[in-house]
PDB file of C-alpha atoms in Angstrom:
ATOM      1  CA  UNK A   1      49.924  33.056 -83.206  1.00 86.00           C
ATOM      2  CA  UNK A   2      52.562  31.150 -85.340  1.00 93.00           C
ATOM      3  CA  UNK A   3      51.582  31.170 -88.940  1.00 97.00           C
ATOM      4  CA  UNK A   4      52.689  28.111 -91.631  1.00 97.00           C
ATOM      5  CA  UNK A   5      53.248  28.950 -95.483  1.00 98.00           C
ATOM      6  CA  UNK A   6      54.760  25.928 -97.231  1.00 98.00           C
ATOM      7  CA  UNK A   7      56.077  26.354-100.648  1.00 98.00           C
ATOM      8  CA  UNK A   8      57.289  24.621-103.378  1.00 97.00           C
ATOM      9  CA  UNK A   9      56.445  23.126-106.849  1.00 97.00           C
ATOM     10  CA  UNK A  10      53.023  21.861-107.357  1.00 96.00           C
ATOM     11  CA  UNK A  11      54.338  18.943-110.215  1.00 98.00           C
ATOM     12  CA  UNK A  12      57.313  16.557-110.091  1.00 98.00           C
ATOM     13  CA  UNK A  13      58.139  14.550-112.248  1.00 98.00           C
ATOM     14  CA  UNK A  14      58.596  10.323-111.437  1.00 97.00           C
ATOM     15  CA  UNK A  15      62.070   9.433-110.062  1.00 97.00           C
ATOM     16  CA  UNK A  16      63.314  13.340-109.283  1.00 98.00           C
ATOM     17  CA  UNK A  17      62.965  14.746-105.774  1.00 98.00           C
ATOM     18  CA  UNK A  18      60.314  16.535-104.034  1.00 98.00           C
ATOM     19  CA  UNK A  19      61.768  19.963-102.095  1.00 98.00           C
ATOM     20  CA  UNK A  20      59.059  22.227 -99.858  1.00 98.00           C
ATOM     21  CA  UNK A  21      60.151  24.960 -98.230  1.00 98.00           C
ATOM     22  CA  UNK A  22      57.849  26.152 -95.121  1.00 98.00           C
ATOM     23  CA  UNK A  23      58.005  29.978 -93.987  1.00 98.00           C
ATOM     24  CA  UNK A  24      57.183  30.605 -90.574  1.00 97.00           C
ATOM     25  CA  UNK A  25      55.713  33.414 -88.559  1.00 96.00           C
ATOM     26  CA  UNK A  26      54.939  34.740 -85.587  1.00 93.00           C
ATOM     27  CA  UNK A  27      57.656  32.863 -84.006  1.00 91.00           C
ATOM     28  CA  UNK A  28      60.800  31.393 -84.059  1.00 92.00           C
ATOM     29  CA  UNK A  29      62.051  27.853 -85.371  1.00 92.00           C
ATOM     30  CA  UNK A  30      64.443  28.242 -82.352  1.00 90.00           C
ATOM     31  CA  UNK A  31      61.986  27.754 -79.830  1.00 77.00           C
ATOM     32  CA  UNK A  32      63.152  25.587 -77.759  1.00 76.00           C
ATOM     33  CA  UNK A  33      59.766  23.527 -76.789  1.00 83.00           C
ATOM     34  CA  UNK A  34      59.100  22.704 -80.474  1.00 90.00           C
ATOM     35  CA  UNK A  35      59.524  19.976 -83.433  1.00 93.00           C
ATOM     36  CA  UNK A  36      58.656  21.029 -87.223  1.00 96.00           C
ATOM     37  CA  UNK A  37      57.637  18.635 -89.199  1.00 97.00           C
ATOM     38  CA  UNK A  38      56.291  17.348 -92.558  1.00 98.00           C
ATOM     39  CA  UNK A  39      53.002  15.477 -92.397  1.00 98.00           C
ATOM     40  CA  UNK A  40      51.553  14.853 -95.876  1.00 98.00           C
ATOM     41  CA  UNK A  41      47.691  13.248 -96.696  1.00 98.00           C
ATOM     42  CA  UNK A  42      47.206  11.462-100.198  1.00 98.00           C
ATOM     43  CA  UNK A  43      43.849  12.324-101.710  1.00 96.00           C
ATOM     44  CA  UNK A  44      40.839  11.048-100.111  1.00 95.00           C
ATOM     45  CA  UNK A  45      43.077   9.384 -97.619  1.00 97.00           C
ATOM     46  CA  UNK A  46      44.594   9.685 -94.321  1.00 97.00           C
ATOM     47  CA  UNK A  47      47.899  11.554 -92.548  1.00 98.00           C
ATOM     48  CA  UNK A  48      51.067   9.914 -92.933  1.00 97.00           C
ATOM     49  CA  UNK A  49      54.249  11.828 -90.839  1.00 96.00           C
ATOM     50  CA  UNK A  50      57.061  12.211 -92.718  1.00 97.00           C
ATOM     51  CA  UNK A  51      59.582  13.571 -90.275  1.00 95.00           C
ATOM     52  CA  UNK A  52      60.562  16.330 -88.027  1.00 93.00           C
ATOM     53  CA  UNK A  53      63.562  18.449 -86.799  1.00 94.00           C
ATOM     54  CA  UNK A  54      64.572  20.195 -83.676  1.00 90.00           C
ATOM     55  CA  UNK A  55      66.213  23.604 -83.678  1.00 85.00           C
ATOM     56  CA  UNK A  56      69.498  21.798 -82.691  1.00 86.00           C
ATOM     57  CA  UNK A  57      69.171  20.225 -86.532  1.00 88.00           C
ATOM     58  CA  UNK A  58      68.606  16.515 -84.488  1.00 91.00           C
ATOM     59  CA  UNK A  59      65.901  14.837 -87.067  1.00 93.00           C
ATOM     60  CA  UNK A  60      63.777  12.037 -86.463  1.00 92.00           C
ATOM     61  CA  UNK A  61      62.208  10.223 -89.772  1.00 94.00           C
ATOM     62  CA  UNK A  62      59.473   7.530 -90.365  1.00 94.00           C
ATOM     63  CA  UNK A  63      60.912   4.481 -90.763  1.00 93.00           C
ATOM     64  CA  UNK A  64      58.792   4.137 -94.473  1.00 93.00           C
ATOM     65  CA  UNK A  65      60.097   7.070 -95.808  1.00 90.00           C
ATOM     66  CA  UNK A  66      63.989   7.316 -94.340  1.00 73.00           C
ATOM     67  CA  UNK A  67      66.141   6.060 -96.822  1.00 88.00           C
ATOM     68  CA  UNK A  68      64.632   9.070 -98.901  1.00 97.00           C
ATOM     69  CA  UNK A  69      63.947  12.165 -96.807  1.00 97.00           C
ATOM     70  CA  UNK A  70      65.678  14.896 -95.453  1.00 97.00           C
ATOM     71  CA  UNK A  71      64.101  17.814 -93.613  1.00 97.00           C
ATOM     72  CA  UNK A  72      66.458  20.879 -93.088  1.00 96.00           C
ATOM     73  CA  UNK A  73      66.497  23.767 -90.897  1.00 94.00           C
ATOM     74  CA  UNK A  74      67.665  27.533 -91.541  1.00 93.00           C
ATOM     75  CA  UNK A  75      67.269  29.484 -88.822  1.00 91.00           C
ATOM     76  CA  UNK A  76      68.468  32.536 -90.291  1.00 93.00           C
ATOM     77  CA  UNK A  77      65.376  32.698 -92.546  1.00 96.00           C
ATOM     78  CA  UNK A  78      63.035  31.003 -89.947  1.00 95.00           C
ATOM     79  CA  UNK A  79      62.105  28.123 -92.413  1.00 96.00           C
ATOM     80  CA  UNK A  80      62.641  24.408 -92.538  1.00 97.00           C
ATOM     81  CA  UNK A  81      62.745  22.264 -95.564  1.00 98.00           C
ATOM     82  CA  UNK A  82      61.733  18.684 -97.251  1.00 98.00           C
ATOM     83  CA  UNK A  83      63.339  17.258 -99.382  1.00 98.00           C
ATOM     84  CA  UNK A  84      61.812  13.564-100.863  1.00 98.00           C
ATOM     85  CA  UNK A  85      63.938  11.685-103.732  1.00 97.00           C
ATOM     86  CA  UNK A  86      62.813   9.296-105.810  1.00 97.00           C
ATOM     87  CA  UNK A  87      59.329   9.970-106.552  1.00 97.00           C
ATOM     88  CA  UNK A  88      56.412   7.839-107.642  1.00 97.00           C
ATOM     89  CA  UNK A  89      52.872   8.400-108.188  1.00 98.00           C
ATOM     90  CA  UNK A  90      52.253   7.199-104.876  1.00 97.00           C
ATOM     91  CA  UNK A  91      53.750  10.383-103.459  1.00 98.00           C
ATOM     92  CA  UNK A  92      50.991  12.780-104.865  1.00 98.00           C
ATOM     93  CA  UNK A  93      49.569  14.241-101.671  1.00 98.00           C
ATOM     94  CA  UNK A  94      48.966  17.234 -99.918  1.00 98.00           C
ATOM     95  CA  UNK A  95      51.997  18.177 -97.903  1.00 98.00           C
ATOM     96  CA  UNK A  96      51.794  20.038 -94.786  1.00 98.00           C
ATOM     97  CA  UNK A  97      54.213  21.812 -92.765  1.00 98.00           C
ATOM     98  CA  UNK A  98      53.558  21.897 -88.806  1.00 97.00           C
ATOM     99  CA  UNK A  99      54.696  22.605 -85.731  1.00 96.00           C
ATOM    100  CA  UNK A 100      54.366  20.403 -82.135  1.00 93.00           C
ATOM    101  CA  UNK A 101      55.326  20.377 -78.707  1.00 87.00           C
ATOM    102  CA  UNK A 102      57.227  17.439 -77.364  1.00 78.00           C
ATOM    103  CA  UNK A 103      56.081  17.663 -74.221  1.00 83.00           C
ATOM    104  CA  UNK A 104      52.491  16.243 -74.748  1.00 85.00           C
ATOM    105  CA  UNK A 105      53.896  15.699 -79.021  1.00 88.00           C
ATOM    106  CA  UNK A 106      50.420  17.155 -80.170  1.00 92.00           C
ATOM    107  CA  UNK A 107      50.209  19.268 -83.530  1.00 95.00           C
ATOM    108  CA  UNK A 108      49.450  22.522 -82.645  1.00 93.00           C
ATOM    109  CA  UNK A 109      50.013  24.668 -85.743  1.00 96.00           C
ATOM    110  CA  UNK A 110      49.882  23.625 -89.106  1.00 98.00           C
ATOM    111  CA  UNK A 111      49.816  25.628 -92.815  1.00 98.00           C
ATOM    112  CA  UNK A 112      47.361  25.075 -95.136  1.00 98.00           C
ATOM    113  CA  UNK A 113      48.687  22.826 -97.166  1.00 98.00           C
ATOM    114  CA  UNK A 114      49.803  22.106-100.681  1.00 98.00           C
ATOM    115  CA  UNK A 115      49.209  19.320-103.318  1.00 98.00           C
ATOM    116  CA  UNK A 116      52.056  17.949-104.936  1.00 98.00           C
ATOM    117  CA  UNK A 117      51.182  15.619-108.031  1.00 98.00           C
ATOM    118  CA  UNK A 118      53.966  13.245-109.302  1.00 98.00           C
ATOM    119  CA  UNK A 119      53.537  12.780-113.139  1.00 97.00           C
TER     120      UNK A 119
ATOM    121  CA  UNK B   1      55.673  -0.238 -84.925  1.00 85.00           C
ATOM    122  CA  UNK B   2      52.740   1.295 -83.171  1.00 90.00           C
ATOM    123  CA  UNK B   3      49.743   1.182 -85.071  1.00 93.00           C
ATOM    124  CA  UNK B   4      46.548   3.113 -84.092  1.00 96.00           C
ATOM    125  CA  UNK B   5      43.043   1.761 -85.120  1.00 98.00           C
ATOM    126  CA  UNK B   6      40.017   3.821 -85.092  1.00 98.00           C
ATOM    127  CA  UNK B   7      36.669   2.661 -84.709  1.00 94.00           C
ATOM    128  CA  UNK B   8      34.210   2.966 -86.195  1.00 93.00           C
ATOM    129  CA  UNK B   9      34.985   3.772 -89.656  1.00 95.00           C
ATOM    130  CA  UNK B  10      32.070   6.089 -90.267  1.00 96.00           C
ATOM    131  CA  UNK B  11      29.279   7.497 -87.788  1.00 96.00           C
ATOM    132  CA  UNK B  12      26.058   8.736 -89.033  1.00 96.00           C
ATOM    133  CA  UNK B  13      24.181  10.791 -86.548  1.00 96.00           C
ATOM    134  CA  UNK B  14      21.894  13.614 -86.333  1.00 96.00           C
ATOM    135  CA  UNK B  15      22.768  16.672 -84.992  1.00 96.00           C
ATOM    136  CA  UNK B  16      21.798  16.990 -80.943  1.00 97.00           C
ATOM    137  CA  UNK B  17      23.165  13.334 -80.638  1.00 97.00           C
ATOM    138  CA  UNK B  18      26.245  11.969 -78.545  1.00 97.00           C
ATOM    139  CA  UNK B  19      29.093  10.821 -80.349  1.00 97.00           C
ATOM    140  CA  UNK B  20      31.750   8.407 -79.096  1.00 97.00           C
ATOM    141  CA  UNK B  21      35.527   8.191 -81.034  1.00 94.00           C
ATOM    142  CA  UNK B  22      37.227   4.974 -80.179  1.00 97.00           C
ATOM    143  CA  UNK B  23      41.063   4.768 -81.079  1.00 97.00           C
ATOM    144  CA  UNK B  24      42.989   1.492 -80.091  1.00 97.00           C
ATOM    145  CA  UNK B  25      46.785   1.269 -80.350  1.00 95.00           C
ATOM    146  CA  UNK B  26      48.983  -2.035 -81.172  1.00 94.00           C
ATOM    147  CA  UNK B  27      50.699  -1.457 -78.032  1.00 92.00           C
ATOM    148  CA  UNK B  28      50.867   0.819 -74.769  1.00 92.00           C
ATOM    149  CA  UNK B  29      50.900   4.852 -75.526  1.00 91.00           C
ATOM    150  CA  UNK B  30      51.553   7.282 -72.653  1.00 81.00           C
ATOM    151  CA  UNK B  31      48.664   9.253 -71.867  1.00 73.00           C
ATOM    152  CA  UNK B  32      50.238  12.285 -71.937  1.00 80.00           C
ATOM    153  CA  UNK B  33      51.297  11.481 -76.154  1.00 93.00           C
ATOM    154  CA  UNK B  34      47.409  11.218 -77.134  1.00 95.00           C
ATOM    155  CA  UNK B  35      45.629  13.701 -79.277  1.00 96.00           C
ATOM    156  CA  UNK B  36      42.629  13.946 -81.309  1.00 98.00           C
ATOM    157  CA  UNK B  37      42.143  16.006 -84.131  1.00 98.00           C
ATOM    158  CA  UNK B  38      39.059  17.545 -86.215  1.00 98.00           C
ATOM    159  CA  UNK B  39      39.377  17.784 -89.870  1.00 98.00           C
ATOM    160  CA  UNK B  40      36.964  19.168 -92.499  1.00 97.00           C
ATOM    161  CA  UNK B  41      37.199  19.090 -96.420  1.00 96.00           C
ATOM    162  CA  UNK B  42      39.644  21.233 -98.211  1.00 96.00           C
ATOM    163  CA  UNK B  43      41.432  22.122 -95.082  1.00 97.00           C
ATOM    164  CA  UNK B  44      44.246  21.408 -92.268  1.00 98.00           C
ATOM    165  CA  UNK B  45      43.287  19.274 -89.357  1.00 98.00           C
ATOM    166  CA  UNK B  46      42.522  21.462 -86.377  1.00 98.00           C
ATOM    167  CA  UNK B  47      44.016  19.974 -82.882  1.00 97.00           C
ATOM    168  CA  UNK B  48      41.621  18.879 -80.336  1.00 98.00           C
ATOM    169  CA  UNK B  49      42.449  17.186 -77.032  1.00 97.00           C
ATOM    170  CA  UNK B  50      46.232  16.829 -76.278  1.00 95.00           C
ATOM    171  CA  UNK B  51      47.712  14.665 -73.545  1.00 94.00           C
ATOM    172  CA  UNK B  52      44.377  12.410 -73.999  1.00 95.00           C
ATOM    173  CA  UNK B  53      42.256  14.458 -71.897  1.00 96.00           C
ATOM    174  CA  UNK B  54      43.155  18.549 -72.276  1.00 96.00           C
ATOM    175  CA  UNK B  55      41.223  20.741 -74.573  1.00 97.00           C
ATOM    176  CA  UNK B  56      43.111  22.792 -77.116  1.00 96.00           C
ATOM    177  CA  UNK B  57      43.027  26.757 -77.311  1.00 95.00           C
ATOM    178  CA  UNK B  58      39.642  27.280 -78.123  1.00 96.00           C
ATOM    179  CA  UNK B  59      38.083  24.422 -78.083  1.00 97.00           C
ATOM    180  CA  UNK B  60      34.053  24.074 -76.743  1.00 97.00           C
ATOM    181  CA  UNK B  61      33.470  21.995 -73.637  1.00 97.00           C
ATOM    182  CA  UNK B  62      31.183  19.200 -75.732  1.00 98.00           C
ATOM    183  CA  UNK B  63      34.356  17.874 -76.634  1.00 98.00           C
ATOM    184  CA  UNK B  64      36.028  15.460 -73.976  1.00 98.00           C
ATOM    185  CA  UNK B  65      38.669  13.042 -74.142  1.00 97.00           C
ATOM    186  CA  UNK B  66      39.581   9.996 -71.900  1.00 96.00           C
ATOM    187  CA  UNK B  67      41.187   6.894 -72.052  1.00 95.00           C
ATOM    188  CA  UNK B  68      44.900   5.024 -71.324  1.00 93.00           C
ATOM    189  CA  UNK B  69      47.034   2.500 -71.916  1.00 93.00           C
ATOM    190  CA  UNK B  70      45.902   0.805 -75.138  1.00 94.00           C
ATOM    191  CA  UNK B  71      42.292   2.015 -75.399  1.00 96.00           C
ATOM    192  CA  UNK B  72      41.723   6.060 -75.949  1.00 96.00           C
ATOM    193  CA  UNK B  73      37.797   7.829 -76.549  1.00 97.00           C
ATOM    194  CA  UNK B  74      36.672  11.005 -77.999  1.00 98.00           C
ATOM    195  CA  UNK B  75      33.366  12.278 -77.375  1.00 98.00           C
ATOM    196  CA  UNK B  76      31.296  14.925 -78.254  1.00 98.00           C
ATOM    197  CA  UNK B  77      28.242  15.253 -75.946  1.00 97.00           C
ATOM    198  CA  UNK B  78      25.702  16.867 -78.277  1.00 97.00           C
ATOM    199  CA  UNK B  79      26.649  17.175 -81.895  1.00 97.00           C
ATOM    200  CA  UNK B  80      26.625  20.762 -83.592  1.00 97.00           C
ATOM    201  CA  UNK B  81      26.398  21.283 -87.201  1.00 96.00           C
ATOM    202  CA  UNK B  82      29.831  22.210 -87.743  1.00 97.00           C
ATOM    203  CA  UNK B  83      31.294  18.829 -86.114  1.00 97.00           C
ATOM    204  CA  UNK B  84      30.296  17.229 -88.477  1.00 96.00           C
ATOM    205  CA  UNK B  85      33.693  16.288 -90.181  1.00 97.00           C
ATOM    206  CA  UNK B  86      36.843  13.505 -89.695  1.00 98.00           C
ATOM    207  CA  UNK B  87      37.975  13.038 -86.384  1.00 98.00           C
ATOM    208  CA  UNK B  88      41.685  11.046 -86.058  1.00 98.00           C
ATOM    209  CA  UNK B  89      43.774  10.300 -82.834  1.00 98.00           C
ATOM    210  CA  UNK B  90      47.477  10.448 -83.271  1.00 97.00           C
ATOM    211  CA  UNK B  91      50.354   9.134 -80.564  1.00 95.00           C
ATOM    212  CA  UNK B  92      53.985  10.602 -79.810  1.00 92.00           C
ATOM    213  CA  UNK B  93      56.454   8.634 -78.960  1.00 85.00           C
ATOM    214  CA  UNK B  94      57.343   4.947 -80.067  1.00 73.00           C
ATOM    215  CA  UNK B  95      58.508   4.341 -83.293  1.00 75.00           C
ATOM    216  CA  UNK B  96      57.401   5.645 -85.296  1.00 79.00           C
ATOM    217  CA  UNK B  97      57.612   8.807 -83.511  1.00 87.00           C
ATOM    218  CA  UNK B  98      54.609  10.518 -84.189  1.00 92.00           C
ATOM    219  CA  UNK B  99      51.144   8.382 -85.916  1.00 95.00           C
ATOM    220  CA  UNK B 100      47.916   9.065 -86.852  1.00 97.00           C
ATOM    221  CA  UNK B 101      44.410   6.879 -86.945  1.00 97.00           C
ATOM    222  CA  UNK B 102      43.084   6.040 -89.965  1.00 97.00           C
ATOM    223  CA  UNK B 103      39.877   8.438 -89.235  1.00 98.00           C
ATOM    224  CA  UNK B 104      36.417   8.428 -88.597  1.00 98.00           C
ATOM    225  CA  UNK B 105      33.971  10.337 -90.317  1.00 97.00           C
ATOM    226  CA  UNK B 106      30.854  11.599 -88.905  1.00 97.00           C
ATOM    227  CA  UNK B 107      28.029  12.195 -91.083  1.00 96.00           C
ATOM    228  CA  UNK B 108      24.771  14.049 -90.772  1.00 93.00           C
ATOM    229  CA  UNK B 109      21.942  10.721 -90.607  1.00 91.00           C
TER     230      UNK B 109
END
């Protein structure tokens, strides 16, 4: 059972950039059948996806958020990374870290979550 | 863009009852790129259907999914207490790649 941890600072401040790490275990960013991705859900609202990345390091972005994101991978430590510039208010969510399949593209694992405010 | 519309925005029903999840996209979505998800307060959404129609890992047989195309459902044929929650669809594929529903939430009545 693959296991999510995202981490990161819980306050940003207005115009700097947002970085989460996620941690994952019970198995392997390499797998080959797999996206991670960022997924994030303002309070009281619904899920917005961010981006994700293959093990090959190919990324794929939403078109809202491009010019500012990049997700990472590092397979040596079996995390991937977001990193979101230019911060507003309107970035205070909770950000999760997940992993799908891209054969049927369904979510299948995600962490629990963590709420980043931007003041 | 694809967009994804569910309807209705709320659903308040009493436990026992049947509850239908409609989730309309902007444009064609492959069936096999439709999932529903369950989500309840404080915590991560927990997958559903995948591929419009297959249960998740775990998941009890009152929950069904169906649909194609343009027009996708999820039911639930007899509501327990714990489904009570927010229920979104979300398609992989067109751009952008992967989108969610805005949600419906089913209440107890």
């Amino acid at each position: 059972q693959v296991q999510l941890q995202e981490s990161g600072p819980g306050l940003v401040k207005p115009s700097e950039t947002l970085s989460l790490t996620c941690t994952v275990s019970g198995g392997s960013v390499i797998s080959g059948s797999s996206y991670w991705s960022w997924i994030r859900q303002p309070p009281g609202k619904g899920l917005d996806w961010i981006g994700f990345i293959y093990s090959s390091g190919n990324t794929n972005y939403n078109p809202s958020f491009k010019s500012r994101v990049t997700i990472s991978i590092d397979t040596s430590k079996n995390q991937f990374s977001l990193k979101l510039s230019s911060v507003t208010a309107a970035d205070t969510a909770v950000y999760f870290c997940v992993r799908g399949g891209y054969t049927y593209g369904q979510v299948d694992s995600w962490g629990q979550g963590t709420l980043v405010t931007v003041s | 863009e694809i967009v994804l519309t569910q309807s209705p925005g709320t659903l308040s029903l009493s436990p026992g009852e049947r509850a239908t999840f409609s989730c309309r996209a902007s444009q064609s979505v492959g069936s096999s790129y439709l999932a529903w998800y369950q989500q309840k307060p404080g915590l991560a959404p927990r997958l559903l259907i995948y591929g419009a129609s297959s249960r998740a890992t775990g998941i009890p047989d009152r929950f069904s999914g169906s649909g194609s195309g343009t027009d996708f459902t999820l039911t639930i044929s007899r509501l327990e207490p714990e489904d009570f929650a927010v229920y979104y669809c979300q398609q992989y594929g067109s751009s952008p790649r992967l989108t969610f529903g805005g949600g419906t939430k089913v209440e107890i009545k």
